[in-house]
Coordinates of C-alpha atoms (C1' of nucleotides) in Angstrom, one line a residue:
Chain A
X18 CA 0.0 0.0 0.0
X19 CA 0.9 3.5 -0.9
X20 CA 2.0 5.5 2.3
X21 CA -0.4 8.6 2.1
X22 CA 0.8 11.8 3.7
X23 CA -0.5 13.3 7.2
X24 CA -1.5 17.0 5.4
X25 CA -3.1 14.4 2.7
X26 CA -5.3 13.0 5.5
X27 CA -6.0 16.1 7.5
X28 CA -7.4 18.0 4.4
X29 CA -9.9 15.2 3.1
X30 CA -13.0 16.1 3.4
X31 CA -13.8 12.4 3.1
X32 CA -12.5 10.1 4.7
X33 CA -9.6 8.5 2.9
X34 CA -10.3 4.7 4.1
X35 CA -7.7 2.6 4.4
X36 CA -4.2 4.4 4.6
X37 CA -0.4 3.3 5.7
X38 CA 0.7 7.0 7.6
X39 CA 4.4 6.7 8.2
X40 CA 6.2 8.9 10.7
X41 CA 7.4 9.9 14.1
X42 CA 5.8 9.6 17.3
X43 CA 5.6 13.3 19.2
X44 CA 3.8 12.1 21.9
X45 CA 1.6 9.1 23.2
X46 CA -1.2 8.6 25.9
X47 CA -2.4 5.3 27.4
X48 CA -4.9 4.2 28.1
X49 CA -5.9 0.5 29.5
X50 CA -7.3 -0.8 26.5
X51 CA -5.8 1.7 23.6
X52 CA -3.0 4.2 23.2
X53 CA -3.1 7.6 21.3
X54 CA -0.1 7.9 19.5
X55 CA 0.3 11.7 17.9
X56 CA 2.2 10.4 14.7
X57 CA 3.8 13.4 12.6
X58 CA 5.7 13.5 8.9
X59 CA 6.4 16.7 8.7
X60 CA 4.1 17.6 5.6
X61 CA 2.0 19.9 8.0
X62 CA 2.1 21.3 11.0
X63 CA -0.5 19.3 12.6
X64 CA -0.1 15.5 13.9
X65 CA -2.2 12.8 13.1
X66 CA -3.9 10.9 15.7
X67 CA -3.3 7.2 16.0
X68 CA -5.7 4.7 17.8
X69 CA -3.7 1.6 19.1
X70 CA -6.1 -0.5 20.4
X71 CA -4.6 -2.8 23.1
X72 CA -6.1 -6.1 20.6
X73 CA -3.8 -5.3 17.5
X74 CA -0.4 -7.4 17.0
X75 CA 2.6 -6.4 19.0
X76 CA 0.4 -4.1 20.9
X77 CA 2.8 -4.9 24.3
X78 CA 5.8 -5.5 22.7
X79 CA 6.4 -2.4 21.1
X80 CA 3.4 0.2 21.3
X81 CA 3.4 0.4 25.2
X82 CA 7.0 1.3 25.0
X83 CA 7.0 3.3 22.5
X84 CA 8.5 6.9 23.5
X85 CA 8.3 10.0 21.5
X86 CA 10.8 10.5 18.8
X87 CA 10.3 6.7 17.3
X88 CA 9.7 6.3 14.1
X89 CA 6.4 4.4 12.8
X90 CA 4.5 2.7 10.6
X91 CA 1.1 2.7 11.1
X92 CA -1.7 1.3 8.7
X93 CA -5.5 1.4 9.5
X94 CA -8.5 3.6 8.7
X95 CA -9.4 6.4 8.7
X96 CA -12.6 7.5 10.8
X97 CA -14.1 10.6 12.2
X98 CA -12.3 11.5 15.5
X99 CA -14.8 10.9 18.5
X100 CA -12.8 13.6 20.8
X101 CA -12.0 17.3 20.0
X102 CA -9.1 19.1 18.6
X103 CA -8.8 17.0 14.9
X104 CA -11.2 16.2 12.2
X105 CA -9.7 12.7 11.5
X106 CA -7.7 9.8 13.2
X107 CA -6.6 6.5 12.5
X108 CA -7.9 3.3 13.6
X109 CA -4.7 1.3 13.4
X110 CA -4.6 -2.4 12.2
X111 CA -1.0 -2.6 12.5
X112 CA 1.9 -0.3 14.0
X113 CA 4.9 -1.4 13.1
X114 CA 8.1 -0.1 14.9
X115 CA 11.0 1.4 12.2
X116 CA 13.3 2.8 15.0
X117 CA 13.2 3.2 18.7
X118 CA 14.2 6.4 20.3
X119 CA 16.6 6.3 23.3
X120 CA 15.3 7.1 26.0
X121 CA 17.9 10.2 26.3
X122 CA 15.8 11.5 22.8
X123 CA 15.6 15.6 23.8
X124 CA 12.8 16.9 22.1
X125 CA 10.3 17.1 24.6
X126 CA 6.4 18.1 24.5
X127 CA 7.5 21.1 26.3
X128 CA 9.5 24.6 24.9
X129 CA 12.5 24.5 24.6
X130 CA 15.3 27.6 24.3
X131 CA 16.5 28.3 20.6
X132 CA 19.7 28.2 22.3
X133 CA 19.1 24.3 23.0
X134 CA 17.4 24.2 19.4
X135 CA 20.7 25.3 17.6
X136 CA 22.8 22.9 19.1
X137 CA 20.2 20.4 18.5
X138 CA 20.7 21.6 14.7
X139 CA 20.1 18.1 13.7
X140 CA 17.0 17.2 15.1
X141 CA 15.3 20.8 15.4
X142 CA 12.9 20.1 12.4
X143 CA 11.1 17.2 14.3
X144 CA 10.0 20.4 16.3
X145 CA 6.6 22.4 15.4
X146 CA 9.1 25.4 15.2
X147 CA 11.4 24.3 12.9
X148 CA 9.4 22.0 10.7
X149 CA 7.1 25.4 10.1
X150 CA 10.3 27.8 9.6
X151 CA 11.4 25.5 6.5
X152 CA 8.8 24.4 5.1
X153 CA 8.1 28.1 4.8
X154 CA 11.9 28.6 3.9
X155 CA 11.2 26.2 1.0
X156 CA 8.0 28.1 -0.2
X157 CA 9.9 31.3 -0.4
X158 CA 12.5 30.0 -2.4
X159 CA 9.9 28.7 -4.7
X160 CA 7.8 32.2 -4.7
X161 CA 11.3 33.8 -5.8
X162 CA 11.6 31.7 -8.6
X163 CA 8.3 32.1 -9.8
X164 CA 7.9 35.7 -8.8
X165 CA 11.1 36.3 -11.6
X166 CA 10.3 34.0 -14.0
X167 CA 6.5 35.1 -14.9
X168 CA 8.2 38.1 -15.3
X169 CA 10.2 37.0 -17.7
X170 CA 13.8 36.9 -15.7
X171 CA 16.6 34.7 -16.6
X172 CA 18.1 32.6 -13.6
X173 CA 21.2 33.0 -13.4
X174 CA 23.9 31.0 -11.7
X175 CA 27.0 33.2 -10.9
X176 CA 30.2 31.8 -9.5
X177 CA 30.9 31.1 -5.6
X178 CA 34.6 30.9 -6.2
X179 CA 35.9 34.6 -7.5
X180 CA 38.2 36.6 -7.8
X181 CA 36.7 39.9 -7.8
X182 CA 36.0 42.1 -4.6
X183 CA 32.2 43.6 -4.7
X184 CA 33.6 46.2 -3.0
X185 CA 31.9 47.6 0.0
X186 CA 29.9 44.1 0.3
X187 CA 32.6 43.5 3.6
X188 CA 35.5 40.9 4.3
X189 CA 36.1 37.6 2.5
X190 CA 36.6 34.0 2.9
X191 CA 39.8 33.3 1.2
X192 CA 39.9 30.4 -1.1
X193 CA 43.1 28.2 -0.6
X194 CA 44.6 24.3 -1.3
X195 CA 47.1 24.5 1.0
X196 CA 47.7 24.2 4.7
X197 CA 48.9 25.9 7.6
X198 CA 52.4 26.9 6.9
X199 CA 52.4 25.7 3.6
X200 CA 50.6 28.4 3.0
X201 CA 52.1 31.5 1.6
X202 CA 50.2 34.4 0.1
X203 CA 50.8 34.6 -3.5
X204 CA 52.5 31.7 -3.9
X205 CA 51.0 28.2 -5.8
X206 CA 47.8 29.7 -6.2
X207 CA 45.1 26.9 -7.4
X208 CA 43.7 29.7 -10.0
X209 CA 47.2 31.6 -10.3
X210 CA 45.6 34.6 -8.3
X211 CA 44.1 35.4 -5.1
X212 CA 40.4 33.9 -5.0
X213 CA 37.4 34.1 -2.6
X214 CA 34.1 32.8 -1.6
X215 CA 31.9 35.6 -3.2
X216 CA 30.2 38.3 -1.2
X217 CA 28.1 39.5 -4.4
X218 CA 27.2 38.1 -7.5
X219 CA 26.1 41.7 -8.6
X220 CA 29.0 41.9 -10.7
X221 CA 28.9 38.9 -12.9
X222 CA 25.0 39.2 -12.8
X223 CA 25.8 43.2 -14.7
X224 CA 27.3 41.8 -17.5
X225 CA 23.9 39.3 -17.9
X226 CA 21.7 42.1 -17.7
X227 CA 23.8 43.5 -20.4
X228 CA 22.9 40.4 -22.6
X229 CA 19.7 39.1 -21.2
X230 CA 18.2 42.2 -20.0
X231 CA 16.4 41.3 -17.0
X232 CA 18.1 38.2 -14.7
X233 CA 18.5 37.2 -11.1
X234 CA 20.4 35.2 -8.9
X235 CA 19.9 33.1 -5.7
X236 CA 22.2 31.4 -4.3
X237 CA 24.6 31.3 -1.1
X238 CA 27.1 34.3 -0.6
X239 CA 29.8 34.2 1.9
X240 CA 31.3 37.0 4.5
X241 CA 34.0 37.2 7.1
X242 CA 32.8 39.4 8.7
X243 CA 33.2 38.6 12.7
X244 CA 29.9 39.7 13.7
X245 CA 27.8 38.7 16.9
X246 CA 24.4 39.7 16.0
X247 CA 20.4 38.0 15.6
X248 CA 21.1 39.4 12.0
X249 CA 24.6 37.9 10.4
X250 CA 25.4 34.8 9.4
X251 CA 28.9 33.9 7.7
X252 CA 27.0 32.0 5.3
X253 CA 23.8 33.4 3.8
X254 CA 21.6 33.0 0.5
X255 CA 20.7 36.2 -1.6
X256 CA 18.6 37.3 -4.3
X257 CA 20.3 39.8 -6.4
X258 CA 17.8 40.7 -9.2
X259 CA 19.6 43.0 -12.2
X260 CA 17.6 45.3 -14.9
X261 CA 19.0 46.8 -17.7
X262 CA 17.1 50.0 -19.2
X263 CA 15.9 50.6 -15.7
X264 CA 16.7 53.3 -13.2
X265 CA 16.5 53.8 -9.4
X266 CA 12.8 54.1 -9.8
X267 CA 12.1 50.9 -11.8
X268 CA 14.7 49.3 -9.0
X269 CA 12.5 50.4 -6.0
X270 CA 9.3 49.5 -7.4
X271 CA 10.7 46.2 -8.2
X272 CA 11.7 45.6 -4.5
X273 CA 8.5 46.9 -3.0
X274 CA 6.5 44.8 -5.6
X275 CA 8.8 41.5 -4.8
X276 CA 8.5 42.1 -0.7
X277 CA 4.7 42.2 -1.3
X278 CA 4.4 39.6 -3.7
X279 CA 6.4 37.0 -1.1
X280 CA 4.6 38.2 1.4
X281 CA 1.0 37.8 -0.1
X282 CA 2.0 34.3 -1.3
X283 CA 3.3 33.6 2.5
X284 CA -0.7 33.9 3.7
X285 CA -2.0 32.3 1.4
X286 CA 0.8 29.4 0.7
X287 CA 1.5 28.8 4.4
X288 CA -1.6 30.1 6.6
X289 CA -1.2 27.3 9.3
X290 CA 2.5 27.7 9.6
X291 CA 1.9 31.7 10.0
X292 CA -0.8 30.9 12.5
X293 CA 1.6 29.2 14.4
X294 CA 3.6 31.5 14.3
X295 CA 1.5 34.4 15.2
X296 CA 0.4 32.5 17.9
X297 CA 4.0 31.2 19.6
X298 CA 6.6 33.5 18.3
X299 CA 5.1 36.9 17.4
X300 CA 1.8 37.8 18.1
X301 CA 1.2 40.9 15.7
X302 CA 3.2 39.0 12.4
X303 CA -0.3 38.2 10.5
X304 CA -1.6 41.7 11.0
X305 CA 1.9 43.1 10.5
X306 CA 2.0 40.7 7.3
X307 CA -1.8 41.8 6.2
X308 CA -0.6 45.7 6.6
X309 CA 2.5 44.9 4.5
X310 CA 0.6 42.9 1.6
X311 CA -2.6 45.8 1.8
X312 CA -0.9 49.0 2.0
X313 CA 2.0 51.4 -0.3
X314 CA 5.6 51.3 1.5
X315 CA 6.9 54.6 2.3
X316 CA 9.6 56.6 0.0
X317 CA 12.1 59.1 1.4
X318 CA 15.2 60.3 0.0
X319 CA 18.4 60.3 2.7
X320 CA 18.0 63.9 3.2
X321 CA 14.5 63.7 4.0
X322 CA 15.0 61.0 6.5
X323 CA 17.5 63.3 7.9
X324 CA 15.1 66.0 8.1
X325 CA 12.8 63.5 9.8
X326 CA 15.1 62.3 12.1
X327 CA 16.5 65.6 13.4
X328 CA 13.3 66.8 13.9
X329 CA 12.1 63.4 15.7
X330 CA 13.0 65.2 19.1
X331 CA 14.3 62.1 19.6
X332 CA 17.9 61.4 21.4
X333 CA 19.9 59.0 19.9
X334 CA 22.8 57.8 20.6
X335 CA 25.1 58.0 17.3
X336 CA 24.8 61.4 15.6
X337 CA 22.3 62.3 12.9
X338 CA 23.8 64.1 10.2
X339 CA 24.0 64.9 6.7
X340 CA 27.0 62.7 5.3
X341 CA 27.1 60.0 8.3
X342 CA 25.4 56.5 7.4
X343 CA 22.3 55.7 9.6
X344 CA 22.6 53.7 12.0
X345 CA 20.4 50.7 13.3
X346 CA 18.6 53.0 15.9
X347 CA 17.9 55.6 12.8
X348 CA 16.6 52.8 10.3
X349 CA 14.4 51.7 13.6
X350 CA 12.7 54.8 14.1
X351 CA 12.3 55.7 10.6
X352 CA 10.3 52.5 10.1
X353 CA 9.5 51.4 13.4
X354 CA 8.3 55.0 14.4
X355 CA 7.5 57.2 12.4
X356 CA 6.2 55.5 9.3
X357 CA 5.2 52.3 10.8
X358 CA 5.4 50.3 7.8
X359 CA 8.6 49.3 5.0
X360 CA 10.6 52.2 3.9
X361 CA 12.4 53.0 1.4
X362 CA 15.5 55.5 1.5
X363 CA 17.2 56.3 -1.4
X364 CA 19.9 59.0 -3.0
X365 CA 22.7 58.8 -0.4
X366 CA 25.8 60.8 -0.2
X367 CA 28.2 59.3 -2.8
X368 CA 30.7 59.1 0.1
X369 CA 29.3 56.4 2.1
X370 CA 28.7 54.1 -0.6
X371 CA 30.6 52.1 -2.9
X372 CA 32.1 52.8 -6.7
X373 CA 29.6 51.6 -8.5
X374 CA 26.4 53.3 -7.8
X375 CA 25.6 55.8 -10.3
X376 CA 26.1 59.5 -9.7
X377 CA 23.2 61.5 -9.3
X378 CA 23.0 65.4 -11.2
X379 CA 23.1 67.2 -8.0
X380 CA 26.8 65.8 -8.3
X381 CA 26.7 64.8 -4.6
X382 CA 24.8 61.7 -4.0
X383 CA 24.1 58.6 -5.7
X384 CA 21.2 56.4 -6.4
X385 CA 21.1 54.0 -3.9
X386 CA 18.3 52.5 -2.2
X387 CA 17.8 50.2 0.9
X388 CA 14.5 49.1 2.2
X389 CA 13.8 48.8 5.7
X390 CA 11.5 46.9 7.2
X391 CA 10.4 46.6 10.9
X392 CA 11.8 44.9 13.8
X393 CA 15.0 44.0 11.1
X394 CA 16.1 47.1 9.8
X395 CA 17.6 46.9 6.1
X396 CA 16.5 43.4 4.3
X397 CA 17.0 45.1 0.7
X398 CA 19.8 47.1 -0.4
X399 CA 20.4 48.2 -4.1
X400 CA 21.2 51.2 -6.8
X401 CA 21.1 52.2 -9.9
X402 CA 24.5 51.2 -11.4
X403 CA 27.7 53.7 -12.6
X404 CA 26.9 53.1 -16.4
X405 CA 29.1 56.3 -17.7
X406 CA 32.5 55.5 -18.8
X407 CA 34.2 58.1 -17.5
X408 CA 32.6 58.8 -14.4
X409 CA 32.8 55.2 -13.3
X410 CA 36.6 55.8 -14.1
X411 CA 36.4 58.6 -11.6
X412 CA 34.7 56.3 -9.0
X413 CA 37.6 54.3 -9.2
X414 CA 40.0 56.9 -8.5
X415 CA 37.9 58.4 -6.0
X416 CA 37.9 55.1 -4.2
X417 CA 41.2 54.6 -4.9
X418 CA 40.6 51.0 -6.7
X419 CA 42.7 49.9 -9.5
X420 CA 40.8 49.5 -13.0
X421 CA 43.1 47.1 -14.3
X422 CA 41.1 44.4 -12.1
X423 CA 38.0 44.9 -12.9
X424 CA 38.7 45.4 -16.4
X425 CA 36.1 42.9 -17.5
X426 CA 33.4 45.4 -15.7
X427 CA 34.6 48.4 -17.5
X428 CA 34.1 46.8 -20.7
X429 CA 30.3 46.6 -19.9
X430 CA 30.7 50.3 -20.3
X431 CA 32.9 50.6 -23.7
X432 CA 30.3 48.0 -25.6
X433 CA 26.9 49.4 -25.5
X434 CA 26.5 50.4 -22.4
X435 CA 23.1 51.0 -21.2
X436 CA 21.4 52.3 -17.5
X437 CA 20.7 49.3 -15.6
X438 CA 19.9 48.7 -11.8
X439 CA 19.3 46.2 -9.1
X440 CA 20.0 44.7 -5.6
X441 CA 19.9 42.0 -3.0
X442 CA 17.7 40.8 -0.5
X443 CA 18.9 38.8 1.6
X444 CA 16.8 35.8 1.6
X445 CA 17.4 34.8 5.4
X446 CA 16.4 38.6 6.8
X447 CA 13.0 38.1 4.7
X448 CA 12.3 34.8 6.6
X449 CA 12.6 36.4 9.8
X450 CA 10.6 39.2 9.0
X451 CA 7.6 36.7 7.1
X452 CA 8.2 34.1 10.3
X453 CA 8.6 36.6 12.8
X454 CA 11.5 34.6 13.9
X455 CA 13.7 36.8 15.8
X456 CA 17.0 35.3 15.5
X457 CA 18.7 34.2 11.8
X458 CA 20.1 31.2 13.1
X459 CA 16.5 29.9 13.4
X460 CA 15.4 30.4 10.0
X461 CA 18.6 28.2 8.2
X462 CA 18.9 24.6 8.8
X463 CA 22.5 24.6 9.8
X464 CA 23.9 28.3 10.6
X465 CA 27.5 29.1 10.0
X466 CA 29.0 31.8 12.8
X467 CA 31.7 32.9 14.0
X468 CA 33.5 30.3 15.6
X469 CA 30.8 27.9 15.0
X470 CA 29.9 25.4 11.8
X471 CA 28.5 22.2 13.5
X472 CA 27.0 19.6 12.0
Chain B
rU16 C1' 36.8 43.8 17.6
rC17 C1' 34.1 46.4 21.8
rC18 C1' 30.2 46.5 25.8
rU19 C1' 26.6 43.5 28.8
rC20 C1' 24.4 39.0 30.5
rU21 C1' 24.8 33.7 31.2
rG22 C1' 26.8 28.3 32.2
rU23 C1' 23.6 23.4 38.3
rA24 C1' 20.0 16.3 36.2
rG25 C1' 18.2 14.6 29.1
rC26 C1' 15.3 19.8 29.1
rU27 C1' 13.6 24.4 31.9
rC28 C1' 15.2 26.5 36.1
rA29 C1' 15.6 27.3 41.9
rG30 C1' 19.6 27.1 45.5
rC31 C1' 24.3 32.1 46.1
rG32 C1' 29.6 30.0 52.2
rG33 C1' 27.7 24.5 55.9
rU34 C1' 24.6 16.9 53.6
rA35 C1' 22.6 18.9 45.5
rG36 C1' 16.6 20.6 44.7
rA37 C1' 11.7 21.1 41.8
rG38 C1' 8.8 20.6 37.4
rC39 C1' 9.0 18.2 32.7
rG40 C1' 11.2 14.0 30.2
rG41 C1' 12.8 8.3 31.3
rG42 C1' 11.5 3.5 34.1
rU43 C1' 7.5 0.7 37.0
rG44 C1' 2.4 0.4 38.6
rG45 C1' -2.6 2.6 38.4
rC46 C1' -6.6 5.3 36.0
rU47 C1' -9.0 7.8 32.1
rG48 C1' -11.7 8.9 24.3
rU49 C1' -7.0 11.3 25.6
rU50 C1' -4.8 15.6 23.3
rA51 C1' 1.3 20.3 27.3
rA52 C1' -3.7 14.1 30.1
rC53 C1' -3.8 12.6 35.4
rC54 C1' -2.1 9.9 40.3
rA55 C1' 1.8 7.0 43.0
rC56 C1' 6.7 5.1 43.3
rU57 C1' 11.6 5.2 41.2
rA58 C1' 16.4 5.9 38.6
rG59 C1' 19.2 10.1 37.2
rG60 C1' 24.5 15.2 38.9
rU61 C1' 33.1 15.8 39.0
rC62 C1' 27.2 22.3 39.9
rG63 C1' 31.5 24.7 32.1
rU64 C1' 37.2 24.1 33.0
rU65 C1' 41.7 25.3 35.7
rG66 C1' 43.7 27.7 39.7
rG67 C1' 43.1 30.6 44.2
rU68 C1' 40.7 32.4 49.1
rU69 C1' 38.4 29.5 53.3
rC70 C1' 38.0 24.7 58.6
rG71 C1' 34.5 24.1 54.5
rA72 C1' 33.1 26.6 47.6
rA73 C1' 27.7 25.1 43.1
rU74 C1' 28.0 29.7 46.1
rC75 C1' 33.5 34.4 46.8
rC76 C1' 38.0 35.8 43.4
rA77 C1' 41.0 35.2 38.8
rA78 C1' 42.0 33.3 34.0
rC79 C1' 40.2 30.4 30.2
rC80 C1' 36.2 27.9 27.3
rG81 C1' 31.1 27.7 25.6
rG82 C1' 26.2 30.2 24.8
rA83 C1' 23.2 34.7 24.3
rG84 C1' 22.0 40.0 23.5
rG85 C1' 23.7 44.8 21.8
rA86 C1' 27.3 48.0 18.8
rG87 C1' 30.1 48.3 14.3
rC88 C1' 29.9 46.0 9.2
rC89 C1' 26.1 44.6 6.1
rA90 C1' 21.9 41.1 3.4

RNA sequence: UCCUCUGUAGCUCAGCGGUAGAGCGGGUGGCUGUUAACCACUAGGUCGUUGGUUCGAAUCCAACCGGAGGAGCCA
C-alpha cells in the first residue's frame, strides 16, 4: 500500500479509508485498553492521531513502550475523531516499529530555548518550530523563482569561487589548497591569483543584464565578517535581481513589488504555519504581514529622512547628520516610528557608498536605495548602477581602486552600455521578517558563525 | 573587535559560604476517548574548565572555554 501523507489525510473532506501513515511519534497517551499515538511527517504542522487499540499485533511488545521521537508505521482507517481538537484519526490495524528512540531522545512536549534548538541543529525540524520555519523557507525560495520568472527573468547562476572584490559588500573567505604553513600568500595559487568565496554576485550578474536584459540570482554568498548579532550569518543566501534600461525608480518599485508579492503568497501558501507563528513566536506578524501585503511602503530620499530624524525630538545615541550613514537605531525609528510600515531610503551621499552606484546630477549623492522593514532594519539594499564610462573611471580613482582588475566590468561600459539597476535581498532577513522569527540562526537549517559550523 | 548578561539532572530553572533541589522527560504500577492528560513510586549530577581564598566553595576571586544580547559592518 501506498503511504499517504498526514497533510493528505488532514485536508480530506472524506474520509480516505484505508491508509499506511508513516512517521514519528511526538507524543503518546495510554490508556488500559488503547494508546493515542500523535504520529507526525512533517508535511503539515498538525499531527495525526493514531488509535492503538490494546487487541492489535505487538500491541505490548512495542506500542506500550513506545517513547516520542520513534519512528512508525502505522496502517488502518481512517474514521471521524470521536474527541475534539482533529477532524480525522486513525484506527490502526498494524503499528509497526522502524526505529526506537533512546530514552535520552531531547525533544520534549515542552518549549525549549533556541539556544538548545541550535545545538540540537540536527534534530530541530522534528519540532513544530522548525518543521514550520522550512517548510516556509522552501516556499519562499519557490515564490522567488516564480515571482522572476513570470516576469520574464533569466536565472542566473554566478560563481561562488571569484576573484573579484564587490567592493563595500565586507570581508572575504579566502579560497586556498594548502595548509597551515604551507601556506604562503601569493604563492602556488590553485587559479594563479588570489580567489574568494563571493560576497556579491552583482557583478557577474551586470554583465547578464547587459545580454539578457532582466536576470537574477539566488544562491549562497559568503562574509568574514566577525559579527555577533540575531542578524549575520557567515554563510547566507541572496537574491540579487539585475535590470538593464531601468533606473533607481524601476529598482524600488521592483523591490517593494517582490516584498509584497512573497509576502502575499506567505498567507495564502502557508496560513497554518503563520498561525503558528503568530500565535507562539510573534503575536502581531499576520496583522503586520496583512498591513505589508494591503498597504503602499513609504519613500524618502536620505535627506529627508535626515530632516525627519532631526526633527524626531528624539535622542539618539550615534549622531544624525547629513554625510554620516544611519545607524540601526535611525533605520528603527524611521520605520518602526515614524512611518510604521517598510521604507524605502534612497539618493545617499556618494561618500558612504561604494564605486559603483551611479552619480546623481546634484553631483553629490548617488542612487542608492535600501528598504527597511520593521523589527529587522535593512533586508534590501540596491542602486542604480555607474553606467558612464568616464565617471565610473572617476569612481575608481575616488575610491582609490585599481581598474586594471576589474577590467572585465569596464568593458560593460565601452560595448553598449546601457542604464541598468538592481539589488539584494537577503533571503534569510525576509524569513525572519515573514516568520517573525527573531533570531537568523532559526530560519537556516545549519547556521554558520563565528567560531561555530556544526553539523 | 568592543560592551553587557549567562553556564547546576536529558530539558527548563531554583539554590548564592555549611549533607545537591523542583517541574518536565525516562522507568515501574494505576486510572481515564485522551490531546502540554492525570495519580503514586523510582532511577538520574566531577554544579563549564583550571587555579586561588576558606576549617569548609555550586555559592567568593582570577583566568580560560562555551552560549546569548547589543554595537560596528552589512543582506
Amino acid at each position: 500500500m501506498l503511504r499517504s501523507t498526514v497533510a493528505h489525510i488532514l485536508k480530506s473532506d472524506e474520509s480516505p479509508g484505508q491508509v499506511k501513515v508513516e512517521g514519528w511519534v511526538r507524543t503518546k497517551r495510554d490508556s488500559k485498553a488503547f494508546s493515542f499515538i500523535e504520529l507526525n511527517d512533517g508535511s503539515c504542522l498538525a499531527n495525526l492521531q493514531v488509535i492503538a487499540d490494546a487487541t492489535i499485533p505487538g500491541y505490548k511488545e512495542s506500542v506500550v513502550h513506545l517513547t516520542t521521537g520513534a519512528s512508525l508505521s502505522v496502517s488502518g482507517k481512517v474514521v471521524p475523531s470521536q474527541g475534539k481538537g482533529q477532524k480525522w484519526e486513525i484506527q490502526a490495524d498494524e503499528v509497526t516499529l522502524l526505529g526506537k528512540a533512546d530514552d535520552d531522545y531531547p525533544l520534549q512536549k515542552k518549549g525549549h530555548s533556541m539556544e538548545f534548538m541550535r545545538s540540537i541543529a540536527h534534530l530541530r525540524p522534528r519540532s513544530n518550530l522548525f518543521g514550520a520555519v522550512f517548510r516556509v523557507r522552501s516556499r519562499m525560495a519557490y515564490s522567488i523563482h516564480r515571482f522572476f520568472q513570470e516576469k520574464g527573468f533569466v536565472y542566473v547562476h554566478t560563481p561562488i569561487i571569484t576573484a573579484s572584490d564587490c567592493e563595500g559588500a565586507g570581508e572575504m573567505f579566502r579560497v586556498v589548497t594548502m595548509e597551515g604553513e604551507e601556506f604562503n600568500v601569493g604563492e602556488e595559487e590553485f587559479f594563479d591569483k588570489p580567489t574568494y568565496l563571493t560576497v556579491s554576485g552583482q557583478l557577474e550578474g551586470e554583465t547578464f543584464a547587459c545580454a539578457l536584459s532582466n536576470i537574477y540570482t539566488f544562491g549562497p554568498t559568503f562574509r568574514a565578517e566577525n559579527s555577533h548579532t540575531s542578524r549575520h550569518a557567515a554563510e547566507f543566501w541572496m537574491i540579487e535581481p539585475e535590470m538593464a534600461f531601468c533606473d533607481i525608480e524601476g529598482d524600488m518599485d521592483l523591490a517593494e513589488e517582490m516584498i509584497r508579492f512573497l509576502v502575499e503568497d506567505a498567507l495564502d501558501a502557508c496560513e497554518e504555519d503563520l498561525s503558528f507563528f503568530n500565535k507562539f513566536v510573534d503575536k502581531g506578524l499576520i496583522e503586520r504581514l496583512e498591513f505589508v501585503r494591503d498597504r503602499s511602503f513609504e519613500r524618502v530620499t536620505y535627506t529627508e529622512a535626515i530632516d525627519l530624524l532631526k526633527k524626531s525630538g528624539k535622542t539618539f545615541e550615534y549622531p544624525v547628520d547629513y554625510g554620516l550613514n544611519l545607524q540601526s537605531e535611525h533605520e528603527r525609528y524611521l520605520t518602526e516610528e515614524h512611518f510604521k510600515c517598510p521604507t524605502t531610503v534612497y539618493n545617499y551621499p556618494k561618500e558612504i557608498k561604494p564605486f559603483y552606484m551611479r552619480k546623481n546630477d546634484d553631483g553629490k549623492t548617488v542612487a542608492a536605495m535600501d528598504l527597511l522593514v520593521p523589527g529587522i532594519g535593512e533586508i534590501i539594499g540596491g542602486s542604480q548602477r555607474e553606467e558612464r564610462l568616464d565617471v565610473l573611471r572617476e569612481n575608481f580613482e575616488a575610491h582609490e581602486l585599481d581598474e586594471k582588475e576589474y577590467s572585465w566590468y569596464v568593458d560593460l561600459r565601452r560595448y553598449g552600455t546601457v542604464p541598468h539597476a538592481g539589488f539584494g535581498l537577503g533571503f534569510e532577513r525576509l524569513l525572519m521578517f515573514v516568520t517573525g522569527v527573531a533570531n537568523i540562526r532559526d530560519v537556516i537549517p545549519f547556521p554558520r558563525t563565528p567560531g561555530s559550523a556544526e553539523f
